[in-house]
PDB file of C-alpha atoms in Angstrom:
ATOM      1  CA  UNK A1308      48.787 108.048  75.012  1.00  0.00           C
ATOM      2  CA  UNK A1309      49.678 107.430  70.984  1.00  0.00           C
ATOM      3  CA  UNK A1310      53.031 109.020  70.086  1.00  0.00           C
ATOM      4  CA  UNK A1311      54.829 109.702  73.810  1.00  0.00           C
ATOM      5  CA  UNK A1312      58.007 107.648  74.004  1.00  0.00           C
ATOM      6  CA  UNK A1313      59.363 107.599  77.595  1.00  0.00           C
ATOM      7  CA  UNK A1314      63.217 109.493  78.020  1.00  0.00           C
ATOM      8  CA  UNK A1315      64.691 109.001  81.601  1.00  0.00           C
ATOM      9  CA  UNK A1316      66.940 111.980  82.180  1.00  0.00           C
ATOM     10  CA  UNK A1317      69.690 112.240  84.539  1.00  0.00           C
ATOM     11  CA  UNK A1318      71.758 114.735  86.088  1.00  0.00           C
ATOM     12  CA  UNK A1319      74.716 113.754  87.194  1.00  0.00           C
ATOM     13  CA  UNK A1320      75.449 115.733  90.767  1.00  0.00           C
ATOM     14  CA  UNK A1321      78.838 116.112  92.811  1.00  0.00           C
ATOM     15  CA  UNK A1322      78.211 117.647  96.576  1.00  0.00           C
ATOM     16  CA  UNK A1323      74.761 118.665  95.543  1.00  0.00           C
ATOM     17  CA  UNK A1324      75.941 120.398  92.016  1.00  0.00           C
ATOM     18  CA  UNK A1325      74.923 119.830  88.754  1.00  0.00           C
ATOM     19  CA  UNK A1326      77.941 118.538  86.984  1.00  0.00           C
ATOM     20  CA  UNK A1327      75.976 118.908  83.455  1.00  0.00           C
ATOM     21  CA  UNK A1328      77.322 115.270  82.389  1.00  0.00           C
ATOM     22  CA  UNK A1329      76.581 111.851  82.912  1.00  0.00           C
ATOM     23  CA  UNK A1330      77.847 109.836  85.678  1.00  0.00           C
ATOM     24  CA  UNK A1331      81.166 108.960  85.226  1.00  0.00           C
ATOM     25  CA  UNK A1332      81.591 105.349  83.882  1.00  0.00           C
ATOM     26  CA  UNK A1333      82.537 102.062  86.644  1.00  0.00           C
ATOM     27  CA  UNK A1334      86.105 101.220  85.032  1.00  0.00           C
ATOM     28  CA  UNK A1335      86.271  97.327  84.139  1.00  0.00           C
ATOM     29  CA  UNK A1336      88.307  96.518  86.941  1.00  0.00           C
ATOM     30  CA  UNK A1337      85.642  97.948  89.544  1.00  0.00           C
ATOM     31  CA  UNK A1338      82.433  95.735  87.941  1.00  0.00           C
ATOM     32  CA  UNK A1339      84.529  92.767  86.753  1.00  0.00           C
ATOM     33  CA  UNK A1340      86.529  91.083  89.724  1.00  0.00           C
ATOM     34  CA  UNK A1341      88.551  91.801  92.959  1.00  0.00           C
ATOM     35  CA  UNK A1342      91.002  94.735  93.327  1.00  0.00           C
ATOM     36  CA  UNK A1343      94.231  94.562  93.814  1.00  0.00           C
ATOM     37  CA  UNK A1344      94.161  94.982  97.525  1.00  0.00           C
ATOM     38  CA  UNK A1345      97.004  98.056  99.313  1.00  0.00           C
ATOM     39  CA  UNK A1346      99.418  96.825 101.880  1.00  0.00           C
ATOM     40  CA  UNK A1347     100.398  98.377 104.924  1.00  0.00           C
ATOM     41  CA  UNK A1348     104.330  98.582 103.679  1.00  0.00           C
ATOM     42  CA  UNK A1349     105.537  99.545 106.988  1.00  0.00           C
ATOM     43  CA  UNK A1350     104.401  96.871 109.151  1.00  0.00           C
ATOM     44  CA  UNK A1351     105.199  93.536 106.402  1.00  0.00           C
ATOM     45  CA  UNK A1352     108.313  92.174 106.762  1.00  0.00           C
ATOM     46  CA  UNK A1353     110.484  88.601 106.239  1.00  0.00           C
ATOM     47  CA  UNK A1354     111.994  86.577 108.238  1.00  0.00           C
ATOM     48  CA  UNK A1355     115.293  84.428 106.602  1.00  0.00           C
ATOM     49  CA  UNK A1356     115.843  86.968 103.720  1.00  0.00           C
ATOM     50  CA  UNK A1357     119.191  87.571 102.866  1.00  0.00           C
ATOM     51  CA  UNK A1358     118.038  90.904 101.152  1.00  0.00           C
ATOM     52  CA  UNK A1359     114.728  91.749 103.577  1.00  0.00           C
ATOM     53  CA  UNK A1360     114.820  95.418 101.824  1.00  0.00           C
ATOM     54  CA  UNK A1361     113.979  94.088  98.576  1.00  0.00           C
ATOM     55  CA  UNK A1362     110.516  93.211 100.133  1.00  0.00           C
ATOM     56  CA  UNK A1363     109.101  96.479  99.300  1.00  0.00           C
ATOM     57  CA  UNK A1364     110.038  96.200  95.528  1.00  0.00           C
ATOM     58  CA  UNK A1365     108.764  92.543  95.512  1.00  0.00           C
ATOM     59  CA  UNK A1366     105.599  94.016  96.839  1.00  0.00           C
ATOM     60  CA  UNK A1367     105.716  96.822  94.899  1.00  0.00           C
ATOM     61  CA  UNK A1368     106.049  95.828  91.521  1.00  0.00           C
ATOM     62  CA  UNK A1369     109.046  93.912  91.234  1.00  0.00           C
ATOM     63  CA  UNK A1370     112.176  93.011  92.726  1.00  0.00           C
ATOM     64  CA  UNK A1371     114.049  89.617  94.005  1.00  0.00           C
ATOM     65  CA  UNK A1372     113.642  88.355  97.497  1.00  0.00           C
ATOM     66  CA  UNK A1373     115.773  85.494  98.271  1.00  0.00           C
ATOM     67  CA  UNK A1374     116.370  83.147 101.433  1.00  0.00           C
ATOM     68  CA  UNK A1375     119.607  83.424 103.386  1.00  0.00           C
ATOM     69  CA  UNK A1376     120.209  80.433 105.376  1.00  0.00           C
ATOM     70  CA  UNK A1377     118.124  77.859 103.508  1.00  0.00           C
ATOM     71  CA  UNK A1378     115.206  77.717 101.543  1.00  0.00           C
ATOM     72  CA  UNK A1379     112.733  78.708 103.700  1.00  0.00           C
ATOM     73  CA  UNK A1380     110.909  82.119 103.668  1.00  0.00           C
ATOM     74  CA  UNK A1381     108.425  83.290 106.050  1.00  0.00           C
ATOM     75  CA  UNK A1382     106.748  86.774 105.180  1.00  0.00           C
ATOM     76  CA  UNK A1383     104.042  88.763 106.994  1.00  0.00           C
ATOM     77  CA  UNK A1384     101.351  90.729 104.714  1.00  0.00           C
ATOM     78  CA  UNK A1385      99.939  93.840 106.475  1.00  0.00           C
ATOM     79  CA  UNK A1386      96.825  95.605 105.154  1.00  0.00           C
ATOM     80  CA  UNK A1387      95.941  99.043 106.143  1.00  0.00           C
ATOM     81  CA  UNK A1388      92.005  97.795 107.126  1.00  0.00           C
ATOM     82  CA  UNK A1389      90.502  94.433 107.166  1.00  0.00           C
ATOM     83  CA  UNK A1390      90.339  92.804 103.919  1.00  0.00           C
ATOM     84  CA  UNK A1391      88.378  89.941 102.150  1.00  0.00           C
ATOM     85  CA  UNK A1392      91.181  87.684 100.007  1.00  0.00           C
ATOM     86  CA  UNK A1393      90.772  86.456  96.946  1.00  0.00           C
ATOM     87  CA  UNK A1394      93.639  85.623  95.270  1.00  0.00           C
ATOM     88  CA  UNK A1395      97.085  86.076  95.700  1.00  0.00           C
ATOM     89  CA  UNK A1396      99.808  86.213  92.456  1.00  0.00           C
ATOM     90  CA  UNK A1397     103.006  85.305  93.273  1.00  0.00           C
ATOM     91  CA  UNK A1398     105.779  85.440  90.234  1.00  0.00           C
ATOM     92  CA  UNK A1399     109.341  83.877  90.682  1.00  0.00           C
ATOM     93  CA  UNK A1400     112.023  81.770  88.954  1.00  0.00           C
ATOM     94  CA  UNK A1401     112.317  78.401  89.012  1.00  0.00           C
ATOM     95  CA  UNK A1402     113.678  78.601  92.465  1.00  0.00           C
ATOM     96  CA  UNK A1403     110.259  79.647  93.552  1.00  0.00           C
ATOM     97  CA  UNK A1404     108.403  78.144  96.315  1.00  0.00           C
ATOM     98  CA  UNK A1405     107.375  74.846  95.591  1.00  0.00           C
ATOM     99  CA  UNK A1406     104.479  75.349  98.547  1.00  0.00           C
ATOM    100  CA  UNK A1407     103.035  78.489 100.233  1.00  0.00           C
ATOM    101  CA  UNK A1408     101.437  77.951 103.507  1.00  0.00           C
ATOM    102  CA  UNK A1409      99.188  80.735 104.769  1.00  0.00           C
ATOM    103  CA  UNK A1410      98.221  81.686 108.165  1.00  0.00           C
ATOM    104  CA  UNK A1411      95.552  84.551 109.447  1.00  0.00           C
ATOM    105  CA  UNK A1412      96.241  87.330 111.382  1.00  0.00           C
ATOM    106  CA  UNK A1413      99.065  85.921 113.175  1.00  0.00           C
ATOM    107  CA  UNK A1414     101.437  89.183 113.948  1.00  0.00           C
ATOM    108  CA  UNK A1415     104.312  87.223 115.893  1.00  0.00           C
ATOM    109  CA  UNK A1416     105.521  84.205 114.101  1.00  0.00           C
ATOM    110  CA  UNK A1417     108.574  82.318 113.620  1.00  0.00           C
ATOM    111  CA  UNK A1418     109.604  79.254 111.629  1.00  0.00           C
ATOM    112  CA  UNK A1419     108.905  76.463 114.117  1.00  0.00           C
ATOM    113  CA  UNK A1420     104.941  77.675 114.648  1.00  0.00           C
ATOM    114  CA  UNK A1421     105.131  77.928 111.083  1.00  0.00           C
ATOM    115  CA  UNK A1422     106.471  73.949 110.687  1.00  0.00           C
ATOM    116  CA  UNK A1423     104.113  72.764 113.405  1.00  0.00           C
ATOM    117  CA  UNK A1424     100.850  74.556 113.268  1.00  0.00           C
ATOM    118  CA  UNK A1425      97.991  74.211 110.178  1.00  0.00           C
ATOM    119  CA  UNK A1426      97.940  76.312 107.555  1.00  0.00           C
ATOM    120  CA  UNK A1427      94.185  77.841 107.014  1.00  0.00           C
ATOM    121  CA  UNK A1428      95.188  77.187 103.458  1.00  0.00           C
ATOM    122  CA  UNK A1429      98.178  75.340 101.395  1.00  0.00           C
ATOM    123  CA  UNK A1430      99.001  76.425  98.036  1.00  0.00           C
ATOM    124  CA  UNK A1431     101.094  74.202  95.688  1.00  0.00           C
ATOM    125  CA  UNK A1432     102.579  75.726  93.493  1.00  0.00           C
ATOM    126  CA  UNK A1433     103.754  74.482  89.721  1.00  0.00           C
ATOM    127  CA  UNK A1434     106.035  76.181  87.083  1.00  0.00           C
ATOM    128  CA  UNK A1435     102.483  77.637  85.722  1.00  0.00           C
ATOM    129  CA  UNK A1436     101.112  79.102  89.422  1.00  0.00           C
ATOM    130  CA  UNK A1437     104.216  80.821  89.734  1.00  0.00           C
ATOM    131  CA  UNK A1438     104.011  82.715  86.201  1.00  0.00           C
ATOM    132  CA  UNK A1439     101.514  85.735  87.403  1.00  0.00           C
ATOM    133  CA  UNK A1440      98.387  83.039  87.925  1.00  0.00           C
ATOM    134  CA  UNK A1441      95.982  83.994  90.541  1.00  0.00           C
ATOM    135  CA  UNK A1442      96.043  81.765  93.137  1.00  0.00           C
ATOM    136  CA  UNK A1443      92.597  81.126  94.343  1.00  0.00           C
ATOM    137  CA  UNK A1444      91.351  81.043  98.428  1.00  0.00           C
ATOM    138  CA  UNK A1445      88.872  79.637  99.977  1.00  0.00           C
ATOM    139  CA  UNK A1446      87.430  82.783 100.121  1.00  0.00           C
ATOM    140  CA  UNK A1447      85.742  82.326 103.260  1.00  0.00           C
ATOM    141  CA  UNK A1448      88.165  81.648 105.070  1.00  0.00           C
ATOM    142  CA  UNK A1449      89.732  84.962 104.242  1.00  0.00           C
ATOM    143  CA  UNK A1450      87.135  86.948 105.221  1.00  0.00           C
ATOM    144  CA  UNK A1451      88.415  89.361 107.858  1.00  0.00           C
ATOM    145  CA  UNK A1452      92.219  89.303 107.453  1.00  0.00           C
ATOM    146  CA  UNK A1453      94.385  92.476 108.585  1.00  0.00           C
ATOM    147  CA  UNK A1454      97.517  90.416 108.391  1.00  0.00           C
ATOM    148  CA  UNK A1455      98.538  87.562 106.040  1.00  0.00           C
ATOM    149  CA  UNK A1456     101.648  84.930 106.963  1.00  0.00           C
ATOM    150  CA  UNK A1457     103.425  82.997 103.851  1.00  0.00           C
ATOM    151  CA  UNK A1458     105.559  80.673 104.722  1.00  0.00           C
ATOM    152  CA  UNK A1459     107.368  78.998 101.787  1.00  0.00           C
ATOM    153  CA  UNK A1460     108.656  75.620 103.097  1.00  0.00           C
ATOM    154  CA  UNK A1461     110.964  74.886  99.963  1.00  0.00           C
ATOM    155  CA  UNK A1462     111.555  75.886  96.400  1.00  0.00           C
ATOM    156  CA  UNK A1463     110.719  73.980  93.494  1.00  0.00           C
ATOM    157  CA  UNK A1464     114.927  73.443  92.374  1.00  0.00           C
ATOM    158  CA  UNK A1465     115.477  71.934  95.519  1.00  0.00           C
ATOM    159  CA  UNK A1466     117.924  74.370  95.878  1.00  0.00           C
ATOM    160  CA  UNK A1467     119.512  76.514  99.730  1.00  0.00           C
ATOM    161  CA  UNK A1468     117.664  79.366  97.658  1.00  0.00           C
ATOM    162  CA  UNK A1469     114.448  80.491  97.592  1.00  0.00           C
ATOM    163  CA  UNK A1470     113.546  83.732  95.120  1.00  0.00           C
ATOM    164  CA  UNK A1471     110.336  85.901  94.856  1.00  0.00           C
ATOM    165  CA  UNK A1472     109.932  88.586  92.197  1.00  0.00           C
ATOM    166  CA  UNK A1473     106.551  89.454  92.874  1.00  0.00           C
ATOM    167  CA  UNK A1474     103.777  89.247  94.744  1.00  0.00           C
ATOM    168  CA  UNK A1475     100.236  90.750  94.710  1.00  0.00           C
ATOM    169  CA  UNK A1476      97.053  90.001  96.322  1.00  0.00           C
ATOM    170  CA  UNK A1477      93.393  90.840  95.318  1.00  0.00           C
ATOM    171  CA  UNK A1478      89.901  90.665  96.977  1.00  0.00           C
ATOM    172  CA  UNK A1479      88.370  93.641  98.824  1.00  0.00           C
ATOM    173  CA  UNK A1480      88.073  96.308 101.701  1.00  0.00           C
ATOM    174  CA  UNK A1481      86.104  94.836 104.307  1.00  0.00           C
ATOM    175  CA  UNK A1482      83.205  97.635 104.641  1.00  0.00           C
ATOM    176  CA  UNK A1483      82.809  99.130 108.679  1.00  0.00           C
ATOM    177  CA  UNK A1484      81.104 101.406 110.191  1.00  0.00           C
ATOM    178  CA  UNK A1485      83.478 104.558 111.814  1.00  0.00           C
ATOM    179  CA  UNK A1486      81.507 104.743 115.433  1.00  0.00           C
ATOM    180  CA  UNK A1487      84.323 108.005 115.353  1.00  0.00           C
ATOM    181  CA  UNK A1488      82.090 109.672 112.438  1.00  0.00           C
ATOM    182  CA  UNK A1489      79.052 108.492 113.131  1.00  0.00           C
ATOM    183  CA  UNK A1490      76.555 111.830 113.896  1.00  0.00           C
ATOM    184  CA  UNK A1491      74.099 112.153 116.338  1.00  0.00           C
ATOM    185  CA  UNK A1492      70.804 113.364 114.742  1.00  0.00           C
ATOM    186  CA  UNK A1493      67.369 115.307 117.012  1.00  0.00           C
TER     187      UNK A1493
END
């Protein structure tokens, strides 16, 4: 019919109410890209640090993490439930890691698997990668990841110390099914 102009009307509902607005908007970060993935703070730790406290700040927000004995650095990432990786963002002087080598779900590792086994994925790392760049994965080949090794070989100075300011890591919760809440219906 002449003169009818169709309005779609919604009401936007919380537990079954009528909230009287409209939904509430996605924010950019949620329709645009990965998140910025939580860690498990507890359960990530470094191996050769000569300050293995300041791991929490690195992974926090900011901080410096530097090597003891030599350059090398190896660091476990735990995530509170399976993850997909994206991208990691590491941010460090220009005693930085020159390389990071990662390894998948690997709880129990020390420096000599870390020299002799393959990476799933080597990152080199240049003056620009280490400025807050995301550092991209094969993504899937980080599909199902509850923990995350980095071992940093060397540092770009060539120097006994290695330094991290930051690191962060993006991508998504893996999505499961609870069996626990799962309800039996009839």
């Amino acid at each position: 019919p002449r003169g009818y102009i169709a309005i779609h009307t919604y009401t936007h509902m919380i537990n079954g109410v009528p909230t009287g607005g409209a939904p509430p908007a996605k924010s950019a970060a949620s329709c645009c890209g990965p998140d910025e993935l939580s860690l498990d703070i507890s359960r990530c730790e470094v191996l050769n640090a000569s300050n293995p406290a300041a791991l929490a700040a690195v992974l926090g927000g900011g901080g410096e993490l530097r090597s003891d004995c030599d350059e090398q650095l190896l660091i476990t990432i735990a995530f509170p439930s399976a993850v997909k990786l994206h991208s990691i963002v590491l941010e460090g002087p220009g005693s930085a890691p020159d390389e990071i080598r990662l390894f998948l779900n690997r709880t129990a590792m020390g420096f000599d698997d870390a020299e002799a086994e393959e990476p799933l994925q080597a990152l080199p790392l240049d003056e620009a990668r280490r400025s807050g760049a995301p550092l991209l994965l094969q993504y899937v080949k980080f599909q199902n990841v509850s923990t995350l090794t980095l071992f940093a070989p060397s540092n770009q100075e060539e120097s006994e110390v290695t330094t991290l300011h930051r690191l962060r890591f993006f991508g998504s919760v893996h999505d499961t099914t609870n069996m626990k809440e799962f309800k039996r219906v009839g």
